[in-house]
Every structure is written in structure tokens, then in C-alpha cells.
CSV table of C-alpha atoms in Angstrom, one decimal:
chain,number,residue,atom,x,y,z
U,19,MET,CA,-7.8,-16.5,26.3
U,20,GLY,CA,-6.5,-12.9,26.4
U,21,LEU,CA,-4.9,-13.1,23.0
U,22,ALA,CA,-7.8,-15.0,21.5
U,23,GLY,CA,-10.3,-12.5,22.9
U,24,PHE,CA,-8.2,-9.7,21.5
U,25,ILE,CA,-8.2,-11.3,18.0
U,26,ILE,CA,-12.0,-11.9,18.1
U,27,ARG,CA,-12.7,-8.3,19.1
U,28,ARG,CA,-10.5,-7.0,16.3
U,29,VAL,CA,-12.2,-9.2,13.8
U,30,LEU,CA,-15.6,-8.1,15.0
U,31,TRP,CA,-14.5,-4.4,14.8
U,32,SER,CA,-13.4,-5.0,11.2
U,33,VAL,CA,-17.0,-5.6,10.1
U,34,PRO,CA,-18.3,-2.0,10.6
U,35,VAL,CA,-15.0,-0.7,9.2
U,36,LEU,CA,-15.6,-2.7,5.9
U,37,LEU,CA,-19.2,-1.6,5.8
U,38,LEU,CA,-18.2,2.1,6.2
U,39,THR,CA,-15.5,1.7,3.6
U,40,ILE,CA,-18.0,0.4,1.0
U,41,LEU,CA,-20.5,3.1,2.0
U,42,LEU,CA,-17.8,5.9,1.4
U,43,THR,CA,-16.8,4.3,-1.9
U,44,PHE,CA,-20.5,4.4,-3.0
U,45,ALA,CA,-20.7,8.0,-2.0
U,46,LEU,CA,-17.6,8.8,-4.1
U,47,ILE,CA,-18.4,7.0,-7.3
U,48,LYS,CA,-22.1,7.8,-7.6
U,49,PRO,CA,-21.6,11.5,-8.3
U,50,LEU,CA,-19.2,10.7,-11.2
U,51,PRO,CA,-20.6,12.1,-14.4
U,52,GLY,CA,-21.7,9.8,-17.2
U,53,SER,CA,-22.7,6.2,-17.3
U,54,PRO,CA,-20.6,3.0,-17.4
U,55,PHE,CA,-22.7,2.0,-20.4
U,56,GLY,CA,-22.5,5.3,-22.2
U,57,GLY,CA,-20.8,6.0,-25.5
U,58,PRO,CA,-21.3,7.3,-29.0
U,59,LYS,CA,-22.5,3.8,-30.3
U,60,VAL,CA,-24.9,3.2,-27.4
U,61,SER,CA,-28.4,4.6,-27.8
U,62,PRO,CA,-30.2,6.1,-24.8
U,63,GLN,CA,-32.7,3.3,-24.8
U,64,LEU,CA,-30.0,0.6,-24.7
U,65,GLN,CA,-28.1,2.5,-22.0
U,66,GLU,CA,-31.3,2.7,-19.9
U,67,ARG,CA,-32.0,-1.0,-20.3
U,68,LEU,CA,-28.4,-1.9,-19.3
U,69,GLU,CA,-28.6,0.3,-16.2
U,70,ARG,CA,-31.9,-1.3,-15.3
U,71,GLN,CA,-30.5,-4.8,-15.9
U,72,HIS,CA,-27.6,-4.1,-13.4
U,73,GLY,CA,-29.9,-2.4,-10.9
U,74,LEU,CA,-28.3,1.1,-11.3
U,75,ASP,CA,-31.8,2.6,-11.6
U,76,ALA,CA,-32.6,1.7,-7.9
U,77,PRO,CA,-31.9,4.2,-5.1
U,78,TRP,CA,-28.3,4.2,-3.9
U,79,TYR,CA,-29.2,2.6,-0.5
U,80,GLU,CA,-30.9,-0.3,-2.2
U,81,GLN,CA,-27.8,-0.8,-4.4
U,82,TYR,CA,-25.6,-0.6,-1.3
U,83,VAL,CA,-27.6,-3.3,0.7
U,84,ARG,CA,-27.8,-5.5,-2.4
U,85,TYR,CA,-24.0,-5.2,-3.0
U,86,VAL,CA,-23.1,-5.9,0.7
U,87,GLY,CA,-25.2,-9.0,0.6
U,88,SER,CA,-23.6,-10.2,-2.6
U,89,ALA,CA,-20.1,-9.4,-1.3
U,90,ALA,CA,-20.7,-11.2,1.9
U,91,ARG,CA,-21.3,-14.4,-0.2
U,92,GLY,CA,-18.1,-13.8,-2.1
U,93,ASP,CA,-19.9,-12.5,-5.2
U,94,LEU,CA,-18.3,-9.2,-6.4
U,95,GLY,CA,-20.4,-9.2,-9.6
U,96,PRO,CA,-19.4,-9.0,-13.2
U,97,SER,CA,-17.1,-6.3,-14.5
U,98,PHE,CA,-18.9,-3.6,-16.5
U,99,SER,CA,-16.0,-3.0,-18.8
U,100,ARG,CA,-15.3,-6.8,-19.3
U,101,PRO,CA,-18.7,-8.4,-19.0
U,102,ASP,CA,-17.2,-11.9,-19.8
U,103,ARG,CA,-15.3,-11.9,-16.5
U,104,ASP,CA,-16.2,-11.6,-12.8
U,105,VAL,CA,-14.5,-9.0,-10.6
U,106,ALA,CA,-13.3,-11.7,-8.3
U,107,ASP,CA,-11.6,-13.5,-11.1
U,108,ILE,CA,-9.8,-10.3,-12.3
U,109,ILE,CA,-8.7,-9.6,-8.7
U,110,ALA,CA,-7.4,-13.2,-8.2
U,111,THR,CA,-5.4,-12.9,-11.4
U,112,ARG,CA,-3.9,-9.4,-10.7
U,113,LEU,CA,-3.5,-9.4,-6.9
U,114,PRO,CA,-0.4,-11.7,-6.8
U,115,VAL,CA,1.4,-9.4,-9.2
U,116,SER,CA,0.7,-6.3,-7.0
U,117,ALA,CA,1.5,-8.3,-3.8
U,118,GLY,CA,4.8,-9.4,-5.3
U,119,LEU,CA,5.7,-5.8,-6.3
U,120,GLY,CA,4.6,-4.3,-2.9
U,121,ALA,CA,6.3,-7.0,-0.8
U,122,SER,CA,9.5,-6.7,-2.7
U,123,ALA,CA,9.5,-2.9,-2.4
U,124,ILE,CA,8.8,-3.1,1.4
U,125,VAL,CA,11.6,-5.6,1.9
U,126,VAL,CA,14.1,-3.4,0.0
U,127,ALA,CA,12.9,-0.1,1.6
U,128,ALA,CA,12.8,-1.6,5.1
U,129,SER,CA,16.3,-3.1,4.8
U,130,LEU,CA,17.9,0.1,3.5
U,131,GLY,CA,15.9,2.2,5.9
U,132,LEU,CA,17.1,0.1,8.8
U,133,LEU,CA,20.7,0.5,7.8
U,134,LEU,CA,20.4,4.2,7.0
U,135,GLY,CA,18.3,4.9,10.2
U,136,VAL,CA,20.8,3.2,12.5
U,137,ALA,CA,23.8,4.9,10.7
U,138,SER,CA,22.0,8.3,11.1
U,139,ALA,CA,21.1,7.8,14.7
U,140,LEU,CA,24.6,6.7,15.8
U,141,ARG,CA,26.1,9.8,14.2
U,142,ALA,CA,23.3,12.3,15.1
U,143,ARG,CA,23.9,15.9,14.1
U,144,GLN,CA,27.1,15.0,12.3
U,145,ARG,CA,27.8,15.0,8.6
U,146,ARG,CA,26.6,11.5,7.9
U,147,ASP,CA,23.3,12.3,9.7
U,148,HIS,CA,22.8,15.5,7.7
U,149,ALA,CA,23.5,13.8,4.4
U,150,ILE,CA,21.1,11.0,5.1
U,151,LEU,CA,18.4,13.5,6.2
U,152,VAL,CA,18.8,15.6,3.0
U,153,VAL,CA,18.6,12.5,0.8
U,154,THR,CA,15.5,11.2,2.5
U,155,MET,CA,13.9,14.6,2.4
U,156,LEU,CA,14.4,14.8,-1.3
U,157,LEU,CA,13.0,11.3,-1.8
U,158,PHE,CA,10.0,12.3,0.4
U,159,ALA,CA,9.3,15.5,-1.6
U,160,VAL,CA,9.5,13.9,-5.1
U,161,PRO,CA,6.3,12.1,-6.2
U,162,SER,CA,6.6,8.4,-7.3
U,163,PHE,CA,5.4,9.2,-10.8
U,164,VAL,CA,8.2,11.7,-11.3
U,165,VAL,CA,10.8,9.1,-10.1
U,166,ALA,CA,9.2,6.5,-12.3
U,167,THR,CA,9.3,8.8,-15.3
U,168,PHE,CA,13.0,9.6,-14.8
U,169,TRP,CA,13.7,5.9,-14.4
U,170,VAL,CA,11.9,5.1,-17.7
U,171,TYR,CA,13.6,7.9,-19.6
U,172,PHE,CA,17.2,7.6,-18.3
U,173,VAL,CA,17.7,4.0,-17.0
U,174,SER,CA,15.4,2.2,-19.5
U,175,PHE,CA,15.4,4.4,-22.6
U,176,ARG,CA,18.7,6.3,-22.7
U,177,TRP,CA,21.0,3.7,-20.9
U,178,GLU,CA,19.0,0.6,-21.8
U,179,LEU,CA,19.7,-1.1,-18.5
U,180,THR,CA,16.2,-2.3,-17.8
U,181,PRO,CA,13.1,-2.9,-20.1
U,182,ILE,CA,10.8,0.0,-20.5
U,183,TYR,CA,7.4,-1.7,-20.2
U,184,GLY,CA,6.0,-5.0,-18.9
U,185,TRP,CA,6.4,-7.6,-16.2
U,186,ASP,CA,7.8,-10.6,-18.0
U,187,GLY,CA,10.9,-11.5,-15.9
U,188,PRO,CA,13.3,-10.3,-13.3
U,189,ARG,CA,14.8,-7.6,-15.5
U,190,TYR,CA,11.3,-6.1,-15.8
U,191,TRP,CA,10.8,-6.2,-12.0
U,192,ILE,CA,13.8,-4.0,-11.2
U,193,GLY,CA,12.4,-0.7,-12.2
U,194,PRO,CA,9.0,-0.9,-10.5
U,195,VAL,CA,10.5,-2.4,-7.3
U,196,VAL,CA,13.3,0.2,-7.0
U,197,VAL,CA,11.0,3.2,-7.7
U,198,LEU,CA,8.3,2.0,-5.2
U,199,ALA,CA,11.0,1.2,-2.6
U,200,LEU,CA,12.5,4.7,-3.0
U,201,SER,CA,9.2,6.3,-2.2
U,202,LEU,CA,9.0,4.2,1.0
U,203,LEU,CA,12.6,4.6,2.1
U,204,PRO,CA,12.3,8.0,3.8
U,205,TYR,CA,9.5,6.7,6.1
U,206,PHE,CA,11.5,3.7,7.3
U,207,THR,CA,14.7,5.7,7.6
U,208,ARG,CA,13.2,8.5,9.7
U,209,LEU,CA,11.2,6.0,11.9
U,210,VAL,CA,14.3,4.0,12.7
U,211,ARG,CA,16.3,7.1,13.4
U,212,ALA,CA,13.7,8.7,15.7
U,213,SER,CA,13.1,5.5,17.5
U,214,MET,CA,16.9,4.8,17.9
U,215,LEU,CA,17.5,8.3,19.3
U,216,GLU,CA,14.8,7.9,21.8
U,217,THR,CA,15.9,4.4,22.9
U,218,LEU,CA,19.6,5.5,23.2
U,219,SER,CA,18.6,7.9,26.0
U,220,GLU,CA,16.7,5.2,28.0
U,221,GLU,CA,18.0,4.2,31.4
U,222,PHE,CA,18.5,0.5,30.5
U,223,VAL,CA,20.8,1.5,27.7
U,224,LEU,CA,22.8,3.7,30.0
U,225,ALA,CA,22.9,0.9,32.5
U,226,ALA,CA,24.2,-1.6,29.9
U,227,ARG,CA,26.9,0.8,28.9
U,228,ALA,CA,27.8,1.4,32.5
U,229,LYS,CA,28.3,-2.4,33.0
U,230,GLY,CA,30.9,-2.3,30.2
U,231,LEU,CA,29.0,-4.1,27.5
U,232,PRO,CA,30.6,-3.7,24.1
U,233,GLU,CA,28.8,-1.0,22.0
U,234,ARG,CA,27.9,-3.4,19.3
U,235,VAL,CA,26.2,-5.8,21.8
U,236,THR,CA,24.4,-2.9,23.4
U,237,ILE,CA,23.1,-1.7,20.1
U,238,ILE,CA,22.0,-5.0,18.7
U,239,ARG,CA,20.7,-6.7,21.8
U,240,HIS,CA,19.0,-3.8,23.6
U,241,VAL,CA,18.6,-0.7,21.4
U,242,LEU,CA,17.7,-2.2,18.1
U,243,ARG,CA,15.0,-4.5,19.4
U,244,SER,CA,13.3,-1.8,21.4
U,245,SER,CA,13.6,0.6,18.4
U,246,LEU,CA,11.8,-1.8,16.1
U,247,VAL,CA,8.5,-1.6,18.1
U,248,PRO,CA,7.3,1.8,16.8
U,249,VAL,CA,8.7,1.0,13.4
U,250,LEU,CA,6.6,-2.2,13.2
U,251,THR,CA,3.6,-0.3,14.5
U,252,ASN,CA,3.8,2.2,11.7
U,253,ALA,CA,4.6,-0.5,9.0
U,254,ALA,CA,1.0,-1.6,8.5
U,255,PRO,CA,-0.4,1.9,7.6
U,256,LEU,CA,2.4,2.1,5.0
U,257,VAL,CA,0.8,-0.8,3.2
U,258,GLY,CA,-2.0,1.7,2.2
U,259,PHE,CA,0.7,4.0,0.8
U,260,VAL,CA,2.3,1.0,-1.0
U,261,VAL,CA,-1.0,0.2,-2.6
U,262,THR,CA,-1.8,3.7,-3.8
U,263,GLY,CA,1.8,4.3,-4.8
U,264,SER,CA,1.9,1.0,-6.8
U,265,PHE,CA,-1.2,2.1,-8.7
U,266,ILE,CA,0.9,4.9,-10.3
U,267,VAL,CA,4.0,2.8,-10.7
U,268,GLU,CA,2.1,-0.1,-12.3
U,269,GLU,CA,0.5,2.3,-14.8
U,270,VAL,CA,3.9,3.9,-15.8
U,271,PHE,CA,5.7,0.5,-16.1
U,272,GLY,CA,2.8,-1.4,-17.5
U,273,VAL,CA,2.7,-3.9,-14.6
U,274,PRO,CA,-0.5,-6.1,-15.0
U,275,GLY,CA,-1.4,-5.7,-11.3
U,276,LEU,CA,-4.4,-4.6,-9.3
U,277,GLY,CA,-3.4,-0.9,-9.5
U,278,SER,CA,-3.5,-0.6,-13.2
U,279,ALA,CA,-6.8,-2.5,-13.2
U,280,PHE,CA,-8.2,0.0,-10.7
U,281,VAL,CA,-7.0,3.1,-12.7
U,282,THR,CA,-8.7,1.6,-15.8
U,283,SER,CA,-11.9,0.9,-13.9
U,284,VAL,CA,-12.2,4.5,-12.7
U,285,THR,CA,-11.8,5.9,-16.2
U,286,ASP,CA,-14.4,3.3,-17.5
U,287,ARG,CA,-16.7,3.9,-14.5
U,288,ASP,CA,-16.6,0.1,-13.8
U,289,TYR,CA,-18.3,0.4,-10.4
U,290,PRO,CA,-18.0,-3.3,-9.4
U,291,MET,CA,-14.3,-3.3,-10.1
U,292,ILE,CA,-13.8,-0.1,-8.1
U,293,LEU,CA,-15.8,-1.5,-5.1
U,294,GLY,CA,-14.1,-4.9,-5.3
U,295,THR,CA,-10.6,-3.5,-5.4
U,296,THR,CA,-11.5,-1.2,-2.4
U,297,ILE,CA,-12.7,-4.1,-0.4
U,298,VAL,CA,-9.6,-6.2,-1.1
U,299,VAL,CA,-7.3,-3.4,-0.1
U,300,ALA,CA,-9.3,-2.7,3.1
U,301,VAL,CA,-9.2,-6.3,4.1
U,302,ILE,CA,-5.4,-6.5,3.5
U,303,ILE,CA,-4.8,-3.4,5.7
U,304,ILE,CA,-7.1,-4.7,8.5
U,305,VAL,CA,-5.4,-8.1,8.5
U,306,LEU,CA,-1.9,-6.5,8.5
U,307,ASN,CA,-2.9,-4.2,11.4
U,308,LEU,CA,-4.0,-7.2,13.4
U,309,LEU,CA,-0.8,-9.0,12.7
U,310,VAL,CA,1.2,-5.9,13.7
U,311,ASP,CA,-0.6,-5.6,17.0
U,312,ILE,CA,0.1,-9.2,17.8
U,313,ALA,CA,3.8,-8.8,16.9
U,314,TYR,CA,3.8,-5.6,18.9
U,315,GLY,CA,2.8,-7.5,22.0
U,316,ILE,CA,5.5,-10.1,21.3
U,317,LEU,CA,8.3,-7.6,20.9
U,318,ASP,CA,7.2,-5.5,24.0
U,319,PRO,CA,5.5,-7.8,26.6
U,320,ARG,CA,4.7,-4.8,28.7
U,321,VAL,CA,1.7,-4.0,26.5
């Protein structure tokens, strides 16, 4: 009952979080200049009629209440830039692409980060540790769009090792996945390193070593498991970073995912697409945070 009650409370708390997220998104998109139906070929009369047809002439709070009611029924409305398609259909088509890109990047970054973090912690303040910290610092400082641009120019264009643009097969996936993983690698590496150093000084590790356990057994059985708890706790917030980072990467590499659709919707002032994408991302982060909290309790029963 304790776990079930915890899950129910977290789900109930997610409702006001989603409502606040939609409200903040409304507050950010409404001051945008221009109209989603504006253009040189659209007369002011037609623009006014279209805005009235979609309820944009109503006060913002009426639009907010109407949108929340529709979203609660699963209706995210039609896209302004593509009136022949609903926002939910566009998201359902593009979300699997972004999910595949993000999940692949997280797996690559977490695997490399775990190896580098452990290697750095076991040789703290030595040459290997300094080299890993310098590399991760450089990766942390360089924005993902710069890394993506260098990859496209050198790896794809000059050396012709991967395709420049698209998402049509495994060779097309390499560039976006590697670039996005490199932007995540410093976080995982530093989290593992800091957690390992803290765990290595704990009394139970000193006791295990005093009993004569082999160093490899001590590291794998005792240190590594305890060190993964804070890493797992901080993994869910990184999903938000993956989503925003993938927006840029998808645009540079021409990946037909949710990120590129969101960027286009902002430039087109496609309000339903902006709101729908925001809701989906918020739900994903809330669910992942819930799963992380449950896994946190499994890894460390003391909580």
C-alpha cells in the first residue's frame, strides 16, 4: 500500500504541474508578434475571420480553459500550419523518431560516462583523471549545434563517412546519435565520478577492503551499486536536456522528429503544435521522474 499510495500521490501532483506548464506556455506564445494566419496573400478580413473561427479573438483565459478541456479529452486540435492534419497525428508520427534518437543517445552517453567516470574516480587526481576532466569540460562548453556543424562539415561532407541529411537508415542515425550523446557525456561522467569518490570513502567500503575482498569485487558489488543511486536520480532531468538538445540536432541533420516539428511550429506561430509538443514533453518527464523515484527506492531500500 505504501508504494501504491506513493504512486497515486505523484500522479495527482502531476495534474497541477501540467496545468501550470500549459499556462506558462500560453503566457510565452501570446506576446509573439504577428498572427498564425498572417501573410502577404491574406487580407485583414480573412485573417480576422480565421482568428475568430479558431477562437483566437477570445480572452486568453477563455482560450486556456477551452484548450485544457479539449486536451483532457485527447483532442489537441488541428495544426494551423497544416490544417489537414491534427496535432495528435503529427506527434504520433514524429515522436517515435525523437524517442529512438534520444534513447540511443542516452544509452551511448550513459555507457561511456559510466566507464569514464569509474576510470576517473579510481585514478583521482592523476593523469588519467585530469585528461578525462579536461575532455568532459570541453564537451560541456561546446554547444551541440557547434558539434553538429563540425560533424556535418568534416565527417559527412569532407570525409564522406556518414550521410549529410536525413533519417533513412542506420548510416543516417550515426551522426545525430553521436552528437547528442557527446552533449550528454560530461553529465554522466561527472556524476559517476563524484558519486564514486563519495562512496569510496564510506565505512562499508573500508570494511570490505579490511576483510580482504578483492578490489574488483569491492568496486562492482559495493561501490558501483551505491554510486548508481544519485546517477539514476539525476537521469530523469537529463531527459529534458535530451529533448531540447535533440531539437537543434534534428534541425541540423534533417531528422523528421518532434524537435524539428516544434522549431517549425514556432516560426509558423502554430499555437496548437507548440502547446501539444510541450504537453507531451512534460508528460514524458513526469513519468520518467516517477519511474526514477521507484527505482531509487529499489536500489536504496533505506529511502
